[in-house]
Tab-separated table of C-alpha atoms in Angstrom:
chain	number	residue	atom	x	y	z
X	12	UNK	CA	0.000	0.000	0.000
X	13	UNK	CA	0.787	3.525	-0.965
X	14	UNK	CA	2.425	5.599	2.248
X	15	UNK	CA	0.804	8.120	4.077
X	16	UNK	CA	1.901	11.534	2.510
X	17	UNK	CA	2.545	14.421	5.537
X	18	UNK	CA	-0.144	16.646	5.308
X	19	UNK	CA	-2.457	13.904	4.724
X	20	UNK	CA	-4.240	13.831	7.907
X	21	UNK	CA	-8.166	12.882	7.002
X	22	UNK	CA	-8.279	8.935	6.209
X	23	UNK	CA	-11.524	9.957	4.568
X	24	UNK	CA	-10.239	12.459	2.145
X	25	UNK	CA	-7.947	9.531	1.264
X	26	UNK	CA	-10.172	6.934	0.888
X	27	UNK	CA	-12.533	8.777	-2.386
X	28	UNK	CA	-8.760	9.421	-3.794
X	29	UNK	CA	-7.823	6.072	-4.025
X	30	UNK	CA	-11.264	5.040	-5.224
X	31	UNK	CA	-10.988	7.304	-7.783
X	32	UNK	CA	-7.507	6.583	-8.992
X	33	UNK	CA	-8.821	3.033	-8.994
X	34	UNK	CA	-11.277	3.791	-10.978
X	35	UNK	CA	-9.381	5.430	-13.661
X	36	UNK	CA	-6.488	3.142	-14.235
X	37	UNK	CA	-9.652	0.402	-14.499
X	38	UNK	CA	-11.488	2.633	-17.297
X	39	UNK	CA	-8.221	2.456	-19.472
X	40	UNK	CA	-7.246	-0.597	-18.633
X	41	UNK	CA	-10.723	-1.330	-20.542
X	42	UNK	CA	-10.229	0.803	-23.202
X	43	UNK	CA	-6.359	-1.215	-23.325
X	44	UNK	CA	-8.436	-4.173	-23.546
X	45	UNK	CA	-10.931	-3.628	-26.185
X	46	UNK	CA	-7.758	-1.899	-28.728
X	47	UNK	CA	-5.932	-5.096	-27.761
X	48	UNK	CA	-8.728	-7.227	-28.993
X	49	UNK	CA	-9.572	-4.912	-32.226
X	50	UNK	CA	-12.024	-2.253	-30.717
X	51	UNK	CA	-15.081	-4.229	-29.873
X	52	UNK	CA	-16.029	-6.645	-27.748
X	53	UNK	CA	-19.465	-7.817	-25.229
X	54	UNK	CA	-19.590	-7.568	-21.731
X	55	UNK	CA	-18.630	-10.653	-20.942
X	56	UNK	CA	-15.758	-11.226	-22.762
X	57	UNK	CA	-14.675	-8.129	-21.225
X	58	UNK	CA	-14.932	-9.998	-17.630
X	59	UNK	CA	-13.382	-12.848	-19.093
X	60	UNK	CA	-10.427	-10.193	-20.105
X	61	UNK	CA	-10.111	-8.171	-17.729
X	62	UNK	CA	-10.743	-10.114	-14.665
X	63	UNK	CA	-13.070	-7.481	-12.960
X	64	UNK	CA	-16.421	-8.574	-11.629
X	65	UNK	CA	-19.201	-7.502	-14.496
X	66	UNK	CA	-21.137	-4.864	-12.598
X	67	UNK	CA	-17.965	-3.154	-12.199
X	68	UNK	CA	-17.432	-3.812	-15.964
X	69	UNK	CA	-20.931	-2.177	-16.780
X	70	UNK	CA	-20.900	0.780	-14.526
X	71	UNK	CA	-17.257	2.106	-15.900
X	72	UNK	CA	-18.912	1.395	-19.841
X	73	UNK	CA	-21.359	3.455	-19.406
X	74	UNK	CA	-19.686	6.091	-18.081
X	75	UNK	CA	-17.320	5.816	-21.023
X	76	UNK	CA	-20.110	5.963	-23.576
X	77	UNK	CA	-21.838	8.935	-21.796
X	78	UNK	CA	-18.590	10.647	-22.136
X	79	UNK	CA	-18.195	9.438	-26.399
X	80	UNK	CA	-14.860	7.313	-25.373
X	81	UNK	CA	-16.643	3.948	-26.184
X	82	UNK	CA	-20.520	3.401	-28.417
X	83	UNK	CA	-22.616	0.502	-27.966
X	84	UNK	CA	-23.544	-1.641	-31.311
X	85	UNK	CA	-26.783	-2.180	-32.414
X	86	UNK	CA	-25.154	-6.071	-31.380
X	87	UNK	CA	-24.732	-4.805	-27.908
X	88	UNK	CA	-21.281	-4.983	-28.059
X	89	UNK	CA	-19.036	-1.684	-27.047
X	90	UNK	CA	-16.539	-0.293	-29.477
X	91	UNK	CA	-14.130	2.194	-29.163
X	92	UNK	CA	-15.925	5.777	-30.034
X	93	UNK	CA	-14.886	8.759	-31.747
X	94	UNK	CA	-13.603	10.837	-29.024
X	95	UNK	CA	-10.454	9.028	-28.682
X	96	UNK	CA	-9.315	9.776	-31.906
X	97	UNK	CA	-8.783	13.463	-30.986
X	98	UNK	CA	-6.550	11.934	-28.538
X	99	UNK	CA	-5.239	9.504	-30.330
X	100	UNK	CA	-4.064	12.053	-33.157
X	101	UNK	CA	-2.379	14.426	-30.262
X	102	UNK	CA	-0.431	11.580	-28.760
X	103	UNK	CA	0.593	10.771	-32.422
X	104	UNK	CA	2.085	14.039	-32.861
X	105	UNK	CA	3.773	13.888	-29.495
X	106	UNK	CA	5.675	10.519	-30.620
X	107	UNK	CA	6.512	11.651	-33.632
X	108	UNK	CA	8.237	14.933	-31.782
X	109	UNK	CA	9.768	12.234	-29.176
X	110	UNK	CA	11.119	9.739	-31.563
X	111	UNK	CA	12.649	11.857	-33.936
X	112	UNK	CA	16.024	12.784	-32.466
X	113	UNK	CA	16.137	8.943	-32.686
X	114	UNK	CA	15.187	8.268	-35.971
X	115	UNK	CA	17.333	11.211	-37.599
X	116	UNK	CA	20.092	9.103	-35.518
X	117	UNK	CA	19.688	5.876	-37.402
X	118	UNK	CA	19.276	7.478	-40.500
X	119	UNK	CA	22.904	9.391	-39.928
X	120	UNK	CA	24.401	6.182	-39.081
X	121	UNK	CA	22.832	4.059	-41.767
X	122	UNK	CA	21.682	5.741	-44.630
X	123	UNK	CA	18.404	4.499	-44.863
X	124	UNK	CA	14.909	5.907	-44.345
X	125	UNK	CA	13.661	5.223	-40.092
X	126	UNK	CA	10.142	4.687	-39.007
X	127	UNK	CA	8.409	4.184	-35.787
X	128	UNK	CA	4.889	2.622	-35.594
X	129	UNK	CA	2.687	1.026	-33.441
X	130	UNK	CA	0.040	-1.365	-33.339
X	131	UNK	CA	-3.587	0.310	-33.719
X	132	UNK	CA	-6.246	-2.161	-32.951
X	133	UNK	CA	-4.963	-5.225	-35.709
X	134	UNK	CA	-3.283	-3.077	-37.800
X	135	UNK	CA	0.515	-1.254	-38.118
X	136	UNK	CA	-0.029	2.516	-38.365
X	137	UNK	CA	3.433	4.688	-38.978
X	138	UNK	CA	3.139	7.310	-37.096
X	139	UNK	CA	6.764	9.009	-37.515
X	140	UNK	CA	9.227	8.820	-40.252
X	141	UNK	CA	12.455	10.105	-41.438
X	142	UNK	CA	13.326	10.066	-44.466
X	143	UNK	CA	16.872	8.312	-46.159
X	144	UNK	CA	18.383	11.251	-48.480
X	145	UNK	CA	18.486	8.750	-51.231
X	146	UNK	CA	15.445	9.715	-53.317
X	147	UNK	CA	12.673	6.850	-53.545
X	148	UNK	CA	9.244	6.244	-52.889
X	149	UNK	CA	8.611	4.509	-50.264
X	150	UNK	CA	5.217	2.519	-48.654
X	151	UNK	CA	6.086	3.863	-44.876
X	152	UNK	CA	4.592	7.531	-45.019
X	153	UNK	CA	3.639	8.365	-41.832
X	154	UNK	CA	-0.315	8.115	-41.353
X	155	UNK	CA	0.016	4.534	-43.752
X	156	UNK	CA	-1.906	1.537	-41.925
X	157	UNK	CA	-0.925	-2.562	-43.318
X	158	UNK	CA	-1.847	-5.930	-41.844
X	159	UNK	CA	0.944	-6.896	-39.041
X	160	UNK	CA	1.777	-9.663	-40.683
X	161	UNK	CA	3.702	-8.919	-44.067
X	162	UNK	CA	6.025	-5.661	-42.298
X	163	UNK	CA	9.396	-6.039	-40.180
X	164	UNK	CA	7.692	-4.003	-37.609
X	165	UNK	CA	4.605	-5.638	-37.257
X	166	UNK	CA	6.296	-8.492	-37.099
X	167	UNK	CA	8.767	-7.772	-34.441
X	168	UNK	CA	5.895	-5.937	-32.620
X	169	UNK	CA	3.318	-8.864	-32.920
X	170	UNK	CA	6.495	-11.276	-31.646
X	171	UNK	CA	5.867	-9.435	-28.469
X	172	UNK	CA	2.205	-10.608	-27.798
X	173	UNK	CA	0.772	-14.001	-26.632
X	174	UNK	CA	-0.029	-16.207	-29.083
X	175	UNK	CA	-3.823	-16.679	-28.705
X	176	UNK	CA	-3.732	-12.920	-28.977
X	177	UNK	CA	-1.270	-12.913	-32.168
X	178	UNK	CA	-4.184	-16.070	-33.352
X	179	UNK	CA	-7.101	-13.319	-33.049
X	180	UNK	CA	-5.746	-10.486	-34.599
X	181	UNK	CA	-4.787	-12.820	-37.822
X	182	UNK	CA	-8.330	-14.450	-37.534
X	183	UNK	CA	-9.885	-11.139	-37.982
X	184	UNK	CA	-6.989	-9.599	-40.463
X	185	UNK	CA	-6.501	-12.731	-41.977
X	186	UNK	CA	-3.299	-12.779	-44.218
X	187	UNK	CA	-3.459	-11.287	-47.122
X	188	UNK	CA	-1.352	-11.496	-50.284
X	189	UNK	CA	0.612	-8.342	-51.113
X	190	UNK	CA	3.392	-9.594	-53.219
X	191	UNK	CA	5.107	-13.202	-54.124
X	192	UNK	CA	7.057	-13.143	-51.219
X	193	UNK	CA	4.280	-12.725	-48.643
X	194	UNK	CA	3.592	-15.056	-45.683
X	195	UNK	CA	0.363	-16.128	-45.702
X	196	UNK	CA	0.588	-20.042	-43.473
X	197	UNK	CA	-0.136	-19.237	-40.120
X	198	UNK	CA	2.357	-21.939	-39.202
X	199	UNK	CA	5.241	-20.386	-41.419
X	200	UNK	CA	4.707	-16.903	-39.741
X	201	UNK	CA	4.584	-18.624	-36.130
X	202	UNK	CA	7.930	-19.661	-36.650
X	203	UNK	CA	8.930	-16.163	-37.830
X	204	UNK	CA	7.979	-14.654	-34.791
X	205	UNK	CA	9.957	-17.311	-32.307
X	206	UNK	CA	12.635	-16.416	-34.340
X	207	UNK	CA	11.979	-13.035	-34.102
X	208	UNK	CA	11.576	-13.078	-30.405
X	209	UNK	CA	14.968	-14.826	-29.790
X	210	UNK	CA	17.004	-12.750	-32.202
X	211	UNK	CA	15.028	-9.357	-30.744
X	212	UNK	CA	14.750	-8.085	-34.337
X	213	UNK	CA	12.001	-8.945	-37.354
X	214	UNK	CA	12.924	-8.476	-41.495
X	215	UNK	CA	10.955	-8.221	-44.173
X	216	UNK	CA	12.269	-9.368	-47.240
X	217	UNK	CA	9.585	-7.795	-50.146
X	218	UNK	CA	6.855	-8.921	-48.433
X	219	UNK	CA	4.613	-5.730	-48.432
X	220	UNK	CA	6.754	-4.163	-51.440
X	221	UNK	CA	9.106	-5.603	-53.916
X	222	UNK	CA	12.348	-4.743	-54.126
X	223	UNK	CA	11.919	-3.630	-50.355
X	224	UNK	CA	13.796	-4.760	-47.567
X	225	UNK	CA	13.079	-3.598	-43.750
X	226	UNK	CA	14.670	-4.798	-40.157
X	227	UNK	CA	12.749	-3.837	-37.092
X	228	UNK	CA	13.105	-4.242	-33.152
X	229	UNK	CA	10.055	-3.575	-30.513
X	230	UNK	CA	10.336	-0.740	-27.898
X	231	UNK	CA	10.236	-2.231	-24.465
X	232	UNK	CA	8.445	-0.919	-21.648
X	233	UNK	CA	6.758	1.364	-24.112
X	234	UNK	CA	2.818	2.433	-23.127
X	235	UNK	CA	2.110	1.511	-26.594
X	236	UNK	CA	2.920	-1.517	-29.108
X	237	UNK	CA	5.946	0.348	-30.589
X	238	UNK	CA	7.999	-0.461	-33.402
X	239	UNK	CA	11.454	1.419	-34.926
X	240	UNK	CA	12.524	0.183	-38.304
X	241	UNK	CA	14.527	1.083	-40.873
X	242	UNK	CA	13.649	0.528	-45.006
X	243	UNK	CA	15.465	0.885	-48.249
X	244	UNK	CA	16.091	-0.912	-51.382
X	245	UNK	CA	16.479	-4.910	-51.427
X	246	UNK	CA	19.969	-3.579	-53.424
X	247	UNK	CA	21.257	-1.529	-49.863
X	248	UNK	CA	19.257	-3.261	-47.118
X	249	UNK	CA	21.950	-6.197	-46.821
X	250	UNK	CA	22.611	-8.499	-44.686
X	251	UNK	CA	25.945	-6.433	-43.441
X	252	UNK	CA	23.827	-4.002	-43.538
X	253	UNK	CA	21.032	-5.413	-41.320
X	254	UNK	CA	23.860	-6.363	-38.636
X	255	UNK	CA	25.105	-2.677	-38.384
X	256	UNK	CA	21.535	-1.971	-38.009
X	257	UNK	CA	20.337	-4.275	-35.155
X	258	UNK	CA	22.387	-2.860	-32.571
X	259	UNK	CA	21.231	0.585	-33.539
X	260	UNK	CA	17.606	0.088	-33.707
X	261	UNK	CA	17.942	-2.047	-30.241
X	262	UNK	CA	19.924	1.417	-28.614
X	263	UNK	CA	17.076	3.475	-30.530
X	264	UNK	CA	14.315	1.677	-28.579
X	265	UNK	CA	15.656	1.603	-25.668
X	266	UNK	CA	15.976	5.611	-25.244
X	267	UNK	CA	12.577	5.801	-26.811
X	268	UNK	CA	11.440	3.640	-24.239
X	269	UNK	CA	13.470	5.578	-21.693
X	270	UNK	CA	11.526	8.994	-22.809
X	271	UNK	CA	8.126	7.839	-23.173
X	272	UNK	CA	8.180	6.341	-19.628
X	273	UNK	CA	10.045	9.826	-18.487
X	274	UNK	CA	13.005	8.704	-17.105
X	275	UNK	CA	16.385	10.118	-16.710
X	276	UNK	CA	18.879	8.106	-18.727
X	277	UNK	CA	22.580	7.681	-16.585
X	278	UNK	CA	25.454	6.778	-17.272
């Protein structure tokens, strides 16, 4: 249990507080819950989820939907509702603004294009990007949503996740084609992601572009499913290149991670 703070003399003063704060880290623990499981889901499977006792479930939903943070279906089921994409597009712009010192980084060092992204609901949204000064088009502009499954980072980020929850985000995705090279056996991508997961880095060899070549790492500790990758040319993206770039996507992610949790790096 928290200490008692001086000044804090009234136990009943203290006791609304801590009902309160328990009450908020619940609501967005639900709202967590429902993005985790792609936006909408019934009462009980929210239980089932969460682990909180269903009237508890109900009383903080409704609140939500009173204040336009979550809608109820005409199936009953609660989504996620407008309102948070106001907030959703501020803390976008805030990442962006936090990440960049370490994507202009990676891009110094290695000559390619950087991107950070994160998982939004099933799919990979980039939601930062600097670009390589080689001059190419590129898939990863920032505000650019793909299925998990065919990108570096939504591979290394999905590698992060239980299965059963990397099995339901597929089931309602499923895996689309995008080029030759795509992964589209459930089994086949399963072993992709232990690999990824004991290497700490995902590639994607031309599977949502041809002639494109990404490597990716997760962010740890991040409040979000985060992603940094880098992207370039099948021609440049080499494997000596992809070494050089492991360790400095890994470093990347870890300051990232450092800043978004606002912590003081030492030495």
């Amino acid at each position: 249990m928290e200490a008692e703070r001086p000044g804090d003399d009234s136990r009943s003063e203290q006791k609304p507080r801590s009902g309160s704060v328990q009450s908020v880290e619940r609501a967005f623990g639900l709202l967590e819950t429902m993005a985790d499981h792609g936006g909408s889901l019934g009462l009980s499977q929210l239980a089932t989820a969460s682990n909180l006792p269903l009237p508890t479930i109900h009383r903080i939903v409704r609140t939500l939907v009173d204040l336009g943070y979550l809608r109820q279906e005409p199936s009953r089921r609660y989504a996620l509702g407008p309102r948070l994409i106001r907030l959703g597009e501020s803390s976008s712009t805030m990442l962006s603004t936090w990440a960049r010192p370490q994507l202009t980084h990676l891009v110094d060092e290695l000559g390619e294009s950087a991107n950070l992204a994160m998982l939004d609901g099933d799919q990979i949204v980039y939601v930062a990007q600097v670009p390589s000064r080689h001059s190419m088009r590129m898939f990863t502009e920032v505000g650019r949503r793909v299925a998990p499954h065919c990108t570096a980072v939504g591979k290394a980020v999905l590698a992060t996740l239980p299965n059963r929850t990397v099995q339901e985000i597929l089931q309602r995705t499923g895996m689309a084609r995008q080029t030759e090279h795509t992964i589209t056996d459930p089994g086949q991508l399963a072993r992709q992601l232990e690999l990824t997961a004991k290497r700490g880095y995902a590639v994607d060899d031309g599977e949502q572009e041809l002639g494109v070549r990404c490597v990716a790492v997760a962010v740890p500790d991040a409040p979000a499913r985060l992603g940094l990758s880098i992207s370039g040319p099948a021609t440049r993206v080499t494997d000596a290149l992809v070494d050089r770039a492991v360790p400095l996507l890994t470093d990347a992610a870890r300051a990232l991670s450092i800043e978004l949790n606002g912590q003081t790096q030492r030495e």
